[in-house]
Tab-separated table of N, CA and C in Angstrom:
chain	number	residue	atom	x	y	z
A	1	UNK	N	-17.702	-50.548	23.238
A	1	UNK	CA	-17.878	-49.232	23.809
A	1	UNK	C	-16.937	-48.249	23.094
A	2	UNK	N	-17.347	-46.915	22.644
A	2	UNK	CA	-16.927	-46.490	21.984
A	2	UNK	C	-16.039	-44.938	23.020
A	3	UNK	N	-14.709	-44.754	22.719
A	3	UNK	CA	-14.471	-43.867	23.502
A	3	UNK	C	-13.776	-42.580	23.075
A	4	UNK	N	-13.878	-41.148	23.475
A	4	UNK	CA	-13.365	-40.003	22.150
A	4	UNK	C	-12.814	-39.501	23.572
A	5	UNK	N	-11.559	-39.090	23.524
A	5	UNK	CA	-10.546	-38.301	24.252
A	5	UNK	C	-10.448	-36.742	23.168
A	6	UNK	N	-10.662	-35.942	24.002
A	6	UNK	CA	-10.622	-34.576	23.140
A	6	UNK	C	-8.909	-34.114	24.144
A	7	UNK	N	-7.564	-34.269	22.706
A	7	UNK	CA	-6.439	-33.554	23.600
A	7	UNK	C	-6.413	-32.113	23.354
A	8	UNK	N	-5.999	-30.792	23.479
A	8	UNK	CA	-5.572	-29.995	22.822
A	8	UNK	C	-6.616	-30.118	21.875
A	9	UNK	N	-7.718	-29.541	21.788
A	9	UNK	CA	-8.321	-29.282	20.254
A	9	UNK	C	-8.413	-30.614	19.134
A	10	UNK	N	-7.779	-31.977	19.401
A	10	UNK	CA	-7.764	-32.600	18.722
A	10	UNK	C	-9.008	-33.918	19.019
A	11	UNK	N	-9.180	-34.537	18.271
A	11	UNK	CA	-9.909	-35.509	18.462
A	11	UNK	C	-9.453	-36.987	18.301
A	12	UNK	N	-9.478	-37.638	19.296
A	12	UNK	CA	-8.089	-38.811	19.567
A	12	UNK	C	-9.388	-39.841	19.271
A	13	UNK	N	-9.587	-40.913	18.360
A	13	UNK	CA	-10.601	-42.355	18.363
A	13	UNK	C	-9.634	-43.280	18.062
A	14	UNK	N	-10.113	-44.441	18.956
A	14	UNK	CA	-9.399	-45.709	19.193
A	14	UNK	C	-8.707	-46.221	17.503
A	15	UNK	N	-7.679	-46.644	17.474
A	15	UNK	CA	-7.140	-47.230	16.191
A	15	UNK	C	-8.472	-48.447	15.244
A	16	UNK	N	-9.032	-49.287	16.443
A	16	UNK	CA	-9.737	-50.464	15.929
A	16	UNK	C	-11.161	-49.777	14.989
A	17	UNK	N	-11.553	-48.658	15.697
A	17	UNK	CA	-12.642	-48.104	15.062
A	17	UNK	C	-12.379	-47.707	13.425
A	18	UNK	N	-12.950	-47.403	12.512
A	18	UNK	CA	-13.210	-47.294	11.398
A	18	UNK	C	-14.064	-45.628	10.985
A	19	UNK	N	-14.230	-44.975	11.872
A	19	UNK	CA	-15.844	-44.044	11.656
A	19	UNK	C	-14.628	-42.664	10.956
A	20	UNK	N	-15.313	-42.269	10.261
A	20	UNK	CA	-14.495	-40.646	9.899
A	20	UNK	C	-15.427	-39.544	10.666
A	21	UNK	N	-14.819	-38.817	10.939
A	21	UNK	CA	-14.750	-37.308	11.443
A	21	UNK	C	-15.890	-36.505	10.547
A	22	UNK	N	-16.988	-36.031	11.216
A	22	UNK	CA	-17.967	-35.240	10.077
A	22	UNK	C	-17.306	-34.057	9.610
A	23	UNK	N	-17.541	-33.851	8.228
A	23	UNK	CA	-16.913	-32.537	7.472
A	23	UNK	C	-17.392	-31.238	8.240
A	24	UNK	N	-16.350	-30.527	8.199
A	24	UNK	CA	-16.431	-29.249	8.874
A	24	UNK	C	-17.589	-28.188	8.312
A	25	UNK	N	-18.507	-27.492	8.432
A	25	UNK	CA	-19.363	-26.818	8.115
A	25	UNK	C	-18.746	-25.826	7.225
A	26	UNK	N	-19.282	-25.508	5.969
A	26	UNK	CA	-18.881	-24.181	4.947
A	26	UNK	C	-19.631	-22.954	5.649
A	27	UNK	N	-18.288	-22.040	5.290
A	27	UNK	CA	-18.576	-20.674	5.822
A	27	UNK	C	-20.126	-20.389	5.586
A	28	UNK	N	-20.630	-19.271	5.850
A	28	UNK	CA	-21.929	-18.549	5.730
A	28	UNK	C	-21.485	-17.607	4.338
A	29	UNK	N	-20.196	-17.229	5.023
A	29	UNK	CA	-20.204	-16.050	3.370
A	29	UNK	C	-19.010	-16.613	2.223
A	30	UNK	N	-19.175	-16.397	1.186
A	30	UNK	CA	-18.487	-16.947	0.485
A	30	UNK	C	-16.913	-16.174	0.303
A	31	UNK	N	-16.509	-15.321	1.399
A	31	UNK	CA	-15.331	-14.650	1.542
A	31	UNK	C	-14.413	-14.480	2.446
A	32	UNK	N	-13.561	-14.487	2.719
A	32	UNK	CA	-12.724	-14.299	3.893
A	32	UNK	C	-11.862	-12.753	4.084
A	33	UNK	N	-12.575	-12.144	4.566
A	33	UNK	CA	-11.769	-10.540	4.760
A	33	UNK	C	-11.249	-10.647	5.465
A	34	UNK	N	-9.813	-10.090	4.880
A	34	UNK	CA	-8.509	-9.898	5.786
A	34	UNK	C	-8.079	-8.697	5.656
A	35	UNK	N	-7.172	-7.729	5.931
A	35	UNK	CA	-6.809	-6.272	5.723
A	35	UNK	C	-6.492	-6.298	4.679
A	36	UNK	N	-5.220	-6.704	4.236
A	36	UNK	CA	-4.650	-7.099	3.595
A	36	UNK	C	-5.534	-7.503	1.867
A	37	UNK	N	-6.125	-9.002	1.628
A	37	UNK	CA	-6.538	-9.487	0.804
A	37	UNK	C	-7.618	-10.635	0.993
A	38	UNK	N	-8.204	-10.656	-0.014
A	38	UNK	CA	-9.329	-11.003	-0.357
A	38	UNK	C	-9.324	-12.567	-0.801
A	39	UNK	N	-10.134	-13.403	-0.090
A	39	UNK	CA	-10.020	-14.919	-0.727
A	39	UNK	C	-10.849	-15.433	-1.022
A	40	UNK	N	-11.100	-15.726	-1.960
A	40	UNK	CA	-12.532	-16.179	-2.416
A	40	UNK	C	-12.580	-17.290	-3.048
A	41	UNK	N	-13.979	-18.284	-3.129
A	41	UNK	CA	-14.020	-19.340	-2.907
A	41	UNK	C	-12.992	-20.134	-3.802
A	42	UNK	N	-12.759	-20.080	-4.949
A	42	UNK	CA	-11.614	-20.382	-6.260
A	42	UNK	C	-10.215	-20.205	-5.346
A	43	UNK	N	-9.809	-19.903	-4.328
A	43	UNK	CA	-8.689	-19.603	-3.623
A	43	UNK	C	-7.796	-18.892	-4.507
A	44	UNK	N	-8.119	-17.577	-5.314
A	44	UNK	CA	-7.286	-16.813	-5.846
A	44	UNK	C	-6.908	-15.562	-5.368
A	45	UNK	N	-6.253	-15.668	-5.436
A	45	UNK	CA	-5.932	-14.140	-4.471
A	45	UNK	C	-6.241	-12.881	-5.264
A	46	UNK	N	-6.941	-11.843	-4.335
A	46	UNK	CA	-6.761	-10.838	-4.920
A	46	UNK	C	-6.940	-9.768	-3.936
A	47	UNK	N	-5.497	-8.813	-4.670
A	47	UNK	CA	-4.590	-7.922	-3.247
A	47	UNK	C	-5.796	-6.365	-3.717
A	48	UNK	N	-5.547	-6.017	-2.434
A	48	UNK	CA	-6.561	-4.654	-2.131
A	48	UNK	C	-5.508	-3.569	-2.838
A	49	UNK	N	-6.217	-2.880	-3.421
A	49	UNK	CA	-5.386	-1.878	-3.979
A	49	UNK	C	-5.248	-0.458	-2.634
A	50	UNK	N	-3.583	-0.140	-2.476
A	50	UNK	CA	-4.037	1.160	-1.852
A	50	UNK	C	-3.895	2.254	-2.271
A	51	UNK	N	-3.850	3.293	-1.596
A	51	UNK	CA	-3.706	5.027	-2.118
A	51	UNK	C	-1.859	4.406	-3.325
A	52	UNK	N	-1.027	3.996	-2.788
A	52	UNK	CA	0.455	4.393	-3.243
A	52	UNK	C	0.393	3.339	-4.463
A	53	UNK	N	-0.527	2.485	-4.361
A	53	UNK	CA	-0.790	1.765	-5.941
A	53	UNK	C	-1.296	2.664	-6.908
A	54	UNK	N	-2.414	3.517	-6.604
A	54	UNK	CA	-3.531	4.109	-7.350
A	54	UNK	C	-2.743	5.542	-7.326
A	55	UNK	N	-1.646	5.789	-7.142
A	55	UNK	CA	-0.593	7.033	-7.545
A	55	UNK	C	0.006	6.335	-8.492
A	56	UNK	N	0.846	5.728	-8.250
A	56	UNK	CA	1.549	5.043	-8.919
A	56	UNK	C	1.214	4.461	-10.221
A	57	UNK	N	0.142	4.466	-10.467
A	57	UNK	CA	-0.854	3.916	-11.922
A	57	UNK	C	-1.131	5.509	-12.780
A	58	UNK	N	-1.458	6.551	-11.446
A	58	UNK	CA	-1.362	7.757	-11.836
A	58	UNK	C	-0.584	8.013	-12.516
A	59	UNK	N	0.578	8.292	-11.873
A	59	UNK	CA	2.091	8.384	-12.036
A	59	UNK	C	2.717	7.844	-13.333
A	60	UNK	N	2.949	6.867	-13.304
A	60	UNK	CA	3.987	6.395	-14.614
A	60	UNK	C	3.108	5.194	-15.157
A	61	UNK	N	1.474	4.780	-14.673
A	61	UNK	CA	1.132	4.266	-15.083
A	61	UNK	C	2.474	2.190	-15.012
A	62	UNK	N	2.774	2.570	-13.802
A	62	UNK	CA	3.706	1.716	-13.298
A	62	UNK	C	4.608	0.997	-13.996
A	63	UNK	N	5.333	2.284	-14.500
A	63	UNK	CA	6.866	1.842	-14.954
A	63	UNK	C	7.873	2.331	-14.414
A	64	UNK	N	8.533	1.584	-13.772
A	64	UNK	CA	9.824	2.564	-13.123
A	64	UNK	C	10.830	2.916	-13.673
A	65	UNK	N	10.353	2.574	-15.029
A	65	UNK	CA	11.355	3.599	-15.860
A	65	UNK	C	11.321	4.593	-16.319
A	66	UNK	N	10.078	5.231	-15.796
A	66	UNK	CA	9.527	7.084	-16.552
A	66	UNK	C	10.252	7.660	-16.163
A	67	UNK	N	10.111	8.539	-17.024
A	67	UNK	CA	11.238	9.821	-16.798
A	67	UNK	C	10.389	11.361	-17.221
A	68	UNK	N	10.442	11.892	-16.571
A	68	UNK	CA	10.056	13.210	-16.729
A	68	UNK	C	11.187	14.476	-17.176
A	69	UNK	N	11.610	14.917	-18.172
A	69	UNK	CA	12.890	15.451	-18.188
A	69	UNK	C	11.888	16.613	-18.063
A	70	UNK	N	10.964	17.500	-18.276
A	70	UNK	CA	10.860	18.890	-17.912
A	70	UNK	C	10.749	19.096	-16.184
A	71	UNK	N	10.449	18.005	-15.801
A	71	UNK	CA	10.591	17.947	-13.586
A	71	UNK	C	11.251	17.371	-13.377
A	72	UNK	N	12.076	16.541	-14.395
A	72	UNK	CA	13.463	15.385	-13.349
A	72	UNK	C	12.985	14.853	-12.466
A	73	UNK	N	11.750	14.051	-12.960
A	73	UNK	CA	11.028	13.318	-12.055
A	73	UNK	C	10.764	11.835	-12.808
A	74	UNK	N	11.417	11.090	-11.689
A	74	UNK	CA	11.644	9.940	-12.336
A	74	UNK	C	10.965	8.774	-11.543
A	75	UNK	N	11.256	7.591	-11.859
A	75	UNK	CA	10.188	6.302	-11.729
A	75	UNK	C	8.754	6.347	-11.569
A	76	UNK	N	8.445	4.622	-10.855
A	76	UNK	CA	7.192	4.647	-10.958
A	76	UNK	C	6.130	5.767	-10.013
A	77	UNK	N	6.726	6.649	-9.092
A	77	UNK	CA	5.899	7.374	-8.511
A	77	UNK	C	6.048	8.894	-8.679
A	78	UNK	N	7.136	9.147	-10.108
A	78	UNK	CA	7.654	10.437	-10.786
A	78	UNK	C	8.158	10.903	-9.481
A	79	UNK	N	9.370	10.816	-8.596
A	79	UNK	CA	9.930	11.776	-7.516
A	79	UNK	C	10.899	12.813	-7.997
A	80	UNK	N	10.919	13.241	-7.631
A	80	UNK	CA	11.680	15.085	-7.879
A	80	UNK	C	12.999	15.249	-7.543
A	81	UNK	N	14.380	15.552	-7.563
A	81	UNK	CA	15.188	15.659	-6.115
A	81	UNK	C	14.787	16.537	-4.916
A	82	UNK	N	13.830	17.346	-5.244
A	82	UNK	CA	13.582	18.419	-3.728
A	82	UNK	C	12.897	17.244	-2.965
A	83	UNK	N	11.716	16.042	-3.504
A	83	UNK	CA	11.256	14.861	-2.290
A	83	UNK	C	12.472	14.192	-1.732
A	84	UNK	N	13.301	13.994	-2.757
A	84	UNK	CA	14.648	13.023	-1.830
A	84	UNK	C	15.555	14.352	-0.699
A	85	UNK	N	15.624	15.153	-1.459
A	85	UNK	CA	15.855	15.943	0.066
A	85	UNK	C	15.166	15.927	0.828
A	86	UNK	N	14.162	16.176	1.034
A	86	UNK	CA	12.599	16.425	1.749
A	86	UNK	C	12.651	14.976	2.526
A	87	UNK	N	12.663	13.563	2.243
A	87	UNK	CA	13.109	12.538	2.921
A	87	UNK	C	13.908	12.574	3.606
A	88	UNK	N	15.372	12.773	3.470
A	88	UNK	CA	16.508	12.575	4.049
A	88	UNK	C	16.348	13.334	5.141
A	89	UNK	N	16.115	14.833	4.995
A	89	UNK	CA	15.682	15.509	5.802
A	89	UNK	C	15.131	15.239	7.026
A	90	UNK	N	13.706	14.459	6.488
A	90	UNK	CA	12.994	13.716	7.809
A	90	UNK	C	13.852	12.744	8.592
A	91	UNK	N	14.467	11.843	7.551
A	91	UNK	CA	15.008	10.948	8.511
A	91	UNK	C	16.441	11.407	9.167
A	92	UNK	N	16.851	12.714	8.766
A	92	UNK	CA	18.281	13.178	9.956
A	92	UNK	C	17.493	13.847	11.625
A	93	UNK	N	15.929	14.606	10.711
A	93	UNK	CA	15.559	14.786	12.282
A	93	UNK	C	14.980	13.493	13.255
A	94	UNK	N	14.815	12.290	12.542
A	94	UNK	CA	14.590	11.140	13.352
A	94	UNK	C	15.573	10.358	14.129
A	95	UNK	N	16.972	10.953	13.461
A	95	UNK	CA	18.171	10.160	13.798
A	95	UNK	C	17.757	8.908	13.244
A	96	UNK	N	17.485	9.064	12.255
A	96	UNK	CA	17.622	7.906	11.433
A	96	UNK	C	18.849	7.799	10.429
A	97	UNK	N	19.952	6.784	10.389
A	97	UNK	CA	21.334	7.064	9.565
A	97	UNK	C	20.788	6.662	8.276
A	98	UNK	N	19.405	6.418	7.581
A	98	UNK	CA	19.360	5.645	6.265
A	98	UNK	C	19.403	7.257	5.722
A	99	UNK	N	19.828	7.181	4.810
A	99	UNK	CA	19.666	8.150	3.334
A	99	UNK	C	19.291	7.248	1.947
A	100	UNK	N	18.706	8.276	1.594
A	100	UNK	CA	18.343	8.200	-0.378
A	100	UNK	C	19.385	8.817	-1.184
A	101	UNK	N	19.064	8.188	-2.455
A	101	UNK	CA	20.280	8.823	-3.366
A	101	UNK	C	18.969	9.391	-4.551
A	102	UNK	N	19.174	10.024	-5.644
A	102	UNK	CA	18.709	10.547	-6.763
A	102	UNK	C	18.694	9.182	-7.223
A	103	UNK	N	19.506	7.888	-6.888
A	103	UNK	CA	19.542	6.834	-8.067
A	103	UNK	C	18.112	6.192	-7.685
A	104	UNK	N	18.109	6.221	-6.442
A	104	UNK	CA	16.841	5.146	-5.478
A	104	UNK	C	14.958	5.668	-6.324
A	105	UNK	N	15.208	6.797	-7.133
A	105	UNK	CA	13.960	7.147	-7.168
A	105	UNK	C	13.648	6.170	-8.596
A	106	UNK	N	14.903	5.440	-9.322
A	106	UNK	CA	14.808	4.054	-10.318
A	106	UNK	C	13.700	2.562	-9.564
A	107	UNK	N	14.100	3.024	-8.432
A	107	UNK	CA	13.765	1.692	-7.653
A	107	UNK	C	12.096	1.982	-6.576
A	108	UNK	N	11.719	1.273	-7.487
A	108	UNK	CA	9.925	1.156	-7.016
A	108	UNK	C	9.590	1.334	-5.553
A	109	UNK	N	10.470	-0.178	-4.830
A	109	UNK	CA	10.783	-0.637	-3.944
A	109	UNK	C	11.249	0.989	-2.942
A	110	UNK	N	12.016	1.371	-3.053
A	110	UNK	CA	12.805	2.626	-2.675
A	110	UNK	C	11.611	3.878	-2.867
A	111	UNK	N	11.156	3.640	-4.000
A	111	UNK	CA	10.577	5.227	-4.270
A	111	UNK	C	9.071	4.585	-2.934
A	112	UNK	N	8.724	3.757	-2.632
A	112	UNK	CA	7.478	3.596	-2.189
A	112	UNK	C	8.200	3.746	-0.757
A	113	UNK	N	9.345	3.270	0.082
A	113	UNK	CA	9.633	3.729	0.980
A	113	UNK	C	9.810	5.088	1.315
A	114	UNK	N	10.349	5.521	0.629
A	114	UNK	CA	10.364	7.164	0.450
A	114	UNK	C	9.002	7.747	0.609
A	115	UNK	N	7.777	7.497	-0.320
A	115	UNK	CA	6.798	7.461	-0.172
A	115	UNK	C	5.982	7.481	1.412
A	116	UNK	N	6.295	6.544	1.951
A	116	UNK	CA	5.555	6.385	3.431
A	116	UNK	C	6.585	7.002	4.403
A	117	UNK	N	7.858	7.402	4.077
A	117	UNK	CA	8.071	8.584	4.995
A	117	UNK	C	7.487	9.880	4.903
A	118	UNK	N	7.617	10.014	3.984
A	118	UNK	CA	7.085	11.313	3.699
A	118	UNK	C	5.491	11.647	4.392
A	119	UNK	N	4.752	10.470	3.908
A	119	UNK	CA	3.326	10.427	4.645
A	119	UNK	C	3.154	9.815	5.836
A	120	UNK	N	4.166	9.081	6.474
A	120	UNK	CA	3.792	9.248	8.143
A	120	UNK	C	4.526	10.312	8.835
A	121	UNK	N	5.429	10.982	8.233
A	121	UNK	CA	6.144	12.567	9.220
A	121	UNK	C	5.109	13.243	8.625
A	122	UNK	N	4.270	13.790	7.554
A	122	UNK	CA	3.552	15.241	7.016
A	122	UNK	C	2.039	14.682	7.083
A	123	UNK	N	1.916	13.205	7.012
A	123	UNK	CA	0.212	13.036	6.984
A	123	UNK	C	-0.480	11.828	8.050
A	124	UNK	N	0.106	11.970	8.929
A	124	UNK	CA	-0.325	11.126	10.419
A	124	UNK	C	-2.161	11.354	10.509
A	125	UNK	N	-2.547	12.056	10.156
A	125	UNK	CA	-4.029	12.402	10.340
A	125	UNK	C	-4.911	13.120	8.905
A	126	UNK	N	-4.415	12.734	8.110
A	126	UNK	CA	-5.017	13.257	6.880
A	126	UNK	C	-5.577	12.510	5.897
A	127	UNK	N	-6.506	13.128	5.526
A	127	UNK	CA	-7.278	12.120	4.332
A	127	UNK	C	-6.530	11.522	3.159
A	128	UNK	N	-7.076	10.543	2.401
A	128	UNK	CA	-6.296	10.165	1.289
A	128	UNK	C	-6.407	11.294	-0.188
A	129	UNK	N	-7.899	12.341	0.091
A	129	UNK	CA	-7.252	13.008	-0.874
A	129	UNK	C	-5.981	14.334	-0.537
A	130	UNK	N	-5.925	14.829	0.619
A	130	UNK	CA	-5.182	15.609	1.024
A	130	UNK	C	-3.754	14.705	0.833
A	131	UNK	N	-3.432	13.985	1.056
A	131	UNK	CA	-2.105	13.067	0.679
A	131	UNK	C	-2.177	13.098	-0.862
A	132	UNK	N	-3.194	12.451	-1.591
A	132	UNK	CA	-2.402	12.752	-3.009
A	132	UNK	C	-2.136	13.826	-3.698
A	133	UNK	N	-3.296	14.844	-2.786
A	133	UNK	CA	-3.145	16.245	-4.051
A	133	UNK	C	-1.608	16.615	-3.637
A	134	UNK	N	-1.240	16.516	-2.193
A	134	UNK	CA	-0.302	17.292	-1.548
A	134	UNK	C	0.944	16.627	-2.127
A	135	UNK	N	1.049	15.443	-2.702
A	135	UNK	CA	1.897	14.345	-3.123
A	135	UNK	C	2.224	14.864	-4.705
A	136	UNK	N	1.009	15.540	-5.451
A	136	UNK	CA	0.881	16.373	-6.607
A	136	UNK	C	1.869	17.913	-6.954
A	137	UNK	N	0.956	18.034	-5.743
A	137	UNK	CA	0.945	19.870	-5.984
A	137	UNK	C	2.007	20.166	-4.632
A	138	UNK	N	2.769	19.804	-3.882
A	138	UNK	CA	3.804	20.153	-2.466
A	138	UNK	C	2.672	20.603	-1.419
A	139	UNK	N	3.464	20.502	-0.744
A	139	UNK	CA	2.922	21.132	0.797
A	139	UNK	C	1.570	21.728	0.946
A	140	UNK	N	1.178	22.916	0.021
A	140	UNK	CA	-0.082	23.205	-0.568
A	140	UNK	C	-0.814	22.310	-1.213
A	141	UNK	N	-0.448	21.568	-1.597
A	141	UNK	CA	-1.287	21.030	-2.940
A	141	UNK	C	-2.486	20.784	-2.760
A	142	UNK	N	-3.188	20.364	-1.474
A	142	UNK	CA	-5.016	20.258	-1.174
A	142	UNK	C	-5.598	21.261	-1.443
A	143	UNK	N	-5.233	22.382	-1.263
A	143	UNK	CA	-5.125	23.833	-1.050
A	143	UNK	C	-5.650	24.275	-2.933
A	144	UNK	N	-4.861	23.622	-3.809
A	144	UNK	CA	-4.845	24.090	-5.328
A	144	UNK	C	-5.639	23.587	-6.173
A	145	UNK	N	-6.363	24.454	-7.167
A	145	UNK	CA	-7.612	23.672	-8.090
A	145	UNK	C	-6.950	22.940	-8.829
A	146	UNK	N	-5.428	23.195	-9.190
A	146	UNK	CA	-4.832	22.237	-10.465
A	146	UNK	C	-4.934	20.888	-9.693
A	147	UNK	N	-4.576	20.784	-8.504
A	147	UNK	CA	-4.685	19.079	-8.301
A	147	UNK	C	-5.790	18.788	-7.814
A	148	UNK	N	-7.205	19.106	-8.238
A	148	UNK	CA	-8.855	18.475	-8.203
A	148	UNK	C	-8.629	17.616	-9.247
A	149	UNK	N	-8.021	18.033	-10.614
A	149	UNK	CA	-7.907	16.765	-11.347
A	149	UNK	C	-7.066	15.251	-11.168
A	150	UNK	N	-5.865	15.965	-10.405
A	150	UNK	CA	-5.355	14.684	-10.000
A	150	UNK	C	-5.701	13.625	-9.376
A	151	UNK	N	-6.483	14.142	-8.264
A	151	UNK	CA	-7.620	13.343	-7.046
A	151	UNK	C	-8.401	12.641	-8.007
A	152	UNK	N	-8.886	13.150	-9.112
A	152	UNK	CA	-10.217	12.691	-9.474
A	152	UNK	C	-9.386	11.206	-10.429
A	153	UNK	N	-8.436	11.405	-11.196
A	153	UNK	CA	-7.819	10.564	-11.999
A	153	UNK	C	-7.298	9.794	-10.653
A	154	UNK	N	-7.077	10.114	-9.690
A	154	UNK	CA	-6.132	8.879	-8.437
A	154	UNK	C	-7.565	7.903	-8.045
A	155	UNK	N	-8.568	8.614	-8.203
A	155	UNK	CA	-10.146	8.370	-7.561
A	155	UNK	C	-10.323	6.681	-8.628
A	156	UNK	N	-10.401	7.440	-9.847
A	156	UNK	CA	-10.492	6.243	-10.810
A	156	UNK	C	-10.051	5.411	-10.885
A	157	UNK	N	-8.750	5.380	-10.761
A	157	UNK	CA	-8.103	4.377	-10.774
A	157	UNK	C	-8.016	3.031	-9.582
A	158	UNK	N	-7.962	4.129	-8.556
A	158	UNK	CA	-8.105	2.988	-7.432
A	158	UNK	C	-9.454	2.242	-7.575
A	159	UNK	N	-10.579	2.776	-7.652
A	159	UNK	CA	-11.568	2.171	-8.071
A	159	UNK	C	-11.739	1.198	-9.254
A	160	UNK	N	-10.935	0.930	-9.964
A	160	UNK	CA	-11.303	-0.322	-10.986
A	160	UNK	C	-9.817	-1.189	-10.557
Protein backbone atom coordinates (compact mmCIF):
# COMPACT_ATOMS: atom_id res chain seq x y z
CA UNK A 1 0.00 0.00 0.00
CA UNK A 2 1.31 2.98 -1.08
CA UNK A 3 1.13 6.15 1.18
CA UNK A 4 1.92 10.22 0.31
CA UNK A 5 1.75 12.60 3.40
CA UNK A 6 1.65 16.18 1.87
CA UNK A 7 3.72 18.39 4.97
CA UNK A 8 4.01 22.08 4.37
CA UNK A 9 4.01 22.04 0.54
CA UNK A 10 6.27 19.11 0.56
CA UNK A 11 5.78 15.70 -0.58
CA UNK A 12 6.89 13.06 2.11
CA UNK A 13 7.02 8.98 0.20
CA UNK A 14 7.94 6.11 2.27
CA UNK A 15 11.95 5.47 2.17
CA UNK A 16 11.25 1.62 0.77
CA UNK A 17 9.51 3.03 -2.35
CA UNK A 18 11.67 3.79 -5.38
CA UNK A 19 9.06 6.08 -7.72
CA UNK A 20 10.42 9.80 -8.60
CA UNK A 21 8.34 12.83 -8.40
CA UNK A 22 6.84 13.89 -12.02
CA UNK A 23 8.80 16.90 -13.55
CA UNK A 24 7.30 20.11 -12.91
CA UNK A 25 5.44 21.58 -15.99
CA UNK A 26 7.48 24.37 -18.29
CA UNK A 27 6.20 27.77 -18.17
CA UNK A 28 3.66 28.78 -21.04
CA UNK A 29 5.91 31.79 -21.88
CA UNK A 30 9.34 31.57 -22.42
CA UNK A 31 10.01 34.67 -19.90
CA UNK A 32 9.84 35.69 -16.53
CA UNK A 33 8.92 39.52 -16.00
CA UNK A 34 10.07 41.07 -13.11
CA UNK A 35 10.34 45.04 -12.64
CA UNK A 36 13.47 44.99 -12.37
CA UNK A 37 14.90 42.27 -15.12
CA UNK A 38 14.35 40.03 -17.60
CA UNK A 39 15.11 36.11 -17.58
CA UNK A 40 15.06 34.23 -20.26
CA UNK A 41 15.22 30.79 -21.03
CA UNK A 42 19.47 30.67 -21.36
CA UNK A 43 19.18 32.18 -17.65
CA UNK A 44 21.06 35.35 -18.69
CA UNK A 45 20.27 38.25 -17.32
CA UNK A 46 19.31 41.16 -18.86
CA UNK A 47 18.76 44.52 -16.76
CA UNK A 48 15.93 46.99 -18.06
CA UNK A 49 17.39 50.07 -19.00
CA UNK A 50 15.96 53.28 -17.20
CA UNK A 51 15.47 57.07 -17.90
CA UNK A 52 19.07 57.77 -15.56
CA UNK A 53 20.90 55.01 -17.75
CA UNK A 54 19.66 56.48 -21.11
CA UNK A 55 20.98 60.16 -19.72
CA UNK A 56 23.81 58.97 -18.72
CA UNK A 57 24.78 57.30 -22.23
CA UNK A 58 23.50 60.80 -23.29
CA UNK A 59 25.68 62.45 -21.08
CA UNK A 60 29.25 61.23 -21.07
CA UNK A 61 28.29 58.37 -23.00
CA UNK A 62 29.19 56.64 -19.47
CA UNK A 63 32.38 57.78 -18.34
CA UNK A 64 32.72 59.28 -15.14
CA UNK A 65 35.47 60.85 -16.09
CA UNK A 66 34.02 63.64 -18.54
CA UNK A 67 34.64 66.78 -18.02
CA UNK A 68 33.05 69.65 -19.48
CA UNK A 69 35.40 72.70 -18.88
CA UNK A 70 33.11 75.35 -20.81
CA UNK A 71 29.96 74.18 -17.92
CA UNK A 72 32.19 72.60 -15.20
CA UNK A 73 30.18 69.84 -15.67
CA UNK A 74 31.57 66.82 -14.76
CA UNK A 75 31.05 62.89 -14.68
CA UNK A 76 28.97 60.38 -15.98
CA UNK A 77 25.71 62.48 -15.79
CA UNK A 78 27.79 66.02 -16.67
CA UNK A 79 26.49 67.85 -13.11
CA UNK A 80 27.09 71.54 -12.75
CA UNK A 81 27.87 73.07 -9.17
CA UNK A 82 24.44 75.11 -9.25
CA UNK A 83 22.74 70.96 -9.25
CA UNK A 84 24.97 70.21 -6.16
CA UNK A 85 23.65 73.27 -4.60
CA UNK A 86 20.24 72.68 -5.89
CA UNK A 87 20.60 69.08 -3.97
CA UNK A 88 21.90 70.09 -0.79
CA UNK A 89 19.40 72.56 -0.78
CA UNK A 90 16.64 69.95 -1.00
CA UNK A 91 18.03 67.90 1.45
CA UNK A 92 18.51 70.94 4.32
CA UNK A 93 14.70 71.55 3.62
CA UNK A 94 14.14 67.74 4.36
CA UNK A 95 16.30 67.87 7.41
CA UNK A 96 18.23 65.66 5.87
CA UNK A 97 22.15 66.06 7.44
CA UNK A 98 23.68 64.25 4.09
CA UNK A 99 25.46 66.86 1.85
CA UNK A 100 27.35 66.67 -1.60
CA UNK A 101 30.64 67.97 -2.34
CA UNK A 102 31.76 69.29 -6.08
CA UNK A 103 34.12 66.06 -5.64
CA UNK A 104 30.89 63.53 -5.50
CA UNK A 105 29.86 64.64 -9.09
CA UNK A 106 33.44 62.08 -9.99
CA UNK A 107 31.37 59.40 -8.48
CA UNK A 108 28.60 57.71 -10.69
CA UNK A 109 27.28 56.12 -7.67
CA UNK A 110 26.86 59.79 -6.01
CA UNK A 111 26.03 61.66 -9.18
CA UNK A 112 22.91 59.08 -9.68
CA UNK A 113 21.90 59.72 -6.04
CA UNK A 114 21.95 63.24 -6.54
CA UNK A 115 20.09 62.47 -9.57
CA UNK A 116 16.89 60.92 -7.83
CA UNK A 117 16.81 63.70 -5.41
CA UNK A 118 16.51 66.06 -7.52
CA UNK A 119 13.64 64.04 -9.39
CA UNK A 120 11.62 62.91 -6.48
CA UNK A 121 11.54 66.73 -4.73
CA UNK A 122 10.91 68.60 -8.58
CA UNK A 123 9.34 65.49 -10.56
CA UNK A 124 6.90 63.36 -8.26
CA UNK A 125 4.33 63.46 -11.21
CA UNK A 126 6.06 64.13 -14.41
CA UNK A 127 6.79 62.47 -17.51
CA UNK A 128 10.11 61.04 -18.47
CA UNK A 129 10.45 63.55 -21.17
CA UNK A 130 9.74 66.57 -18.92
CA UNK A 131 12.53 65.09 -16.46
CA UNK A 132 15.15 64.86 -19.08
CA UNK A 133 14.63 68.01 -21.00
CA UNK A 134 14.33 69.76 -17.49
CA UNK A 135 17.57 67.68 -16.40
CA UNK A 136 19.04 69.46 -19.86
CA UNK A 137 17.80 72.78 -20.08
CA UNK A 138 16.94 73.76 -15.73
CA UNK A 139 13.74 74.29 -14.36
CA UNK A 140 12.37 75.41 -17.83
CA UNK A 141 13.87 73.08 -19.86
CA UNK A 142 10.39 71.14 -21.19
CA UNK A 143 9.39 74.51 -21.88
CA UNK A 144 12.67 75.03 -24.61
CA UNK A 145 13.07 73.91 -28.36
CA UNK A 146 16.92 73.49 -27.68
CA UNK A 147 16.14 70.43 -25.51
CA UNK A 148 13.58 68.59 -28.30
CA UNK A 149 16.90 67.38 -29.40
CA UNK A 150 18.00 66.11 -26.27
CA UNK A 151 14.70 64.03 -25.64
CA UNK A 152 15.01 62.73 -29.00
CA UNK A 153 18.89 61.53 -28.56
CA UNK A 154 17.71 60.28 -24.64
CA UNK A 155 14.65 58.55 -26.82
CA UNK A 156 17.33 56.56 -28.83
CA UNK A 157 19.25 55.50 -26.73
CA UNK A 158 17.10 54.03 -24.22
CA UNK A 159 15.57 52.24 -26.96
CA UNK A 160 18.48 50.07 -28.24
Amino acid sequence: MKHIVLLMGLVAMPTKQKESLPHMPQPLTPYIQTDIQTIEPTKQLKTKKTLVDALILVESAGNPNAFNKKENAVGCLQIRPVMVREVNRILRKQNNGKRFTKEDRWDCGLSKEMFYIWENYHHKVSNDEMIARNWNGGPRGYKKQSTEHYWNKVQKTWAN
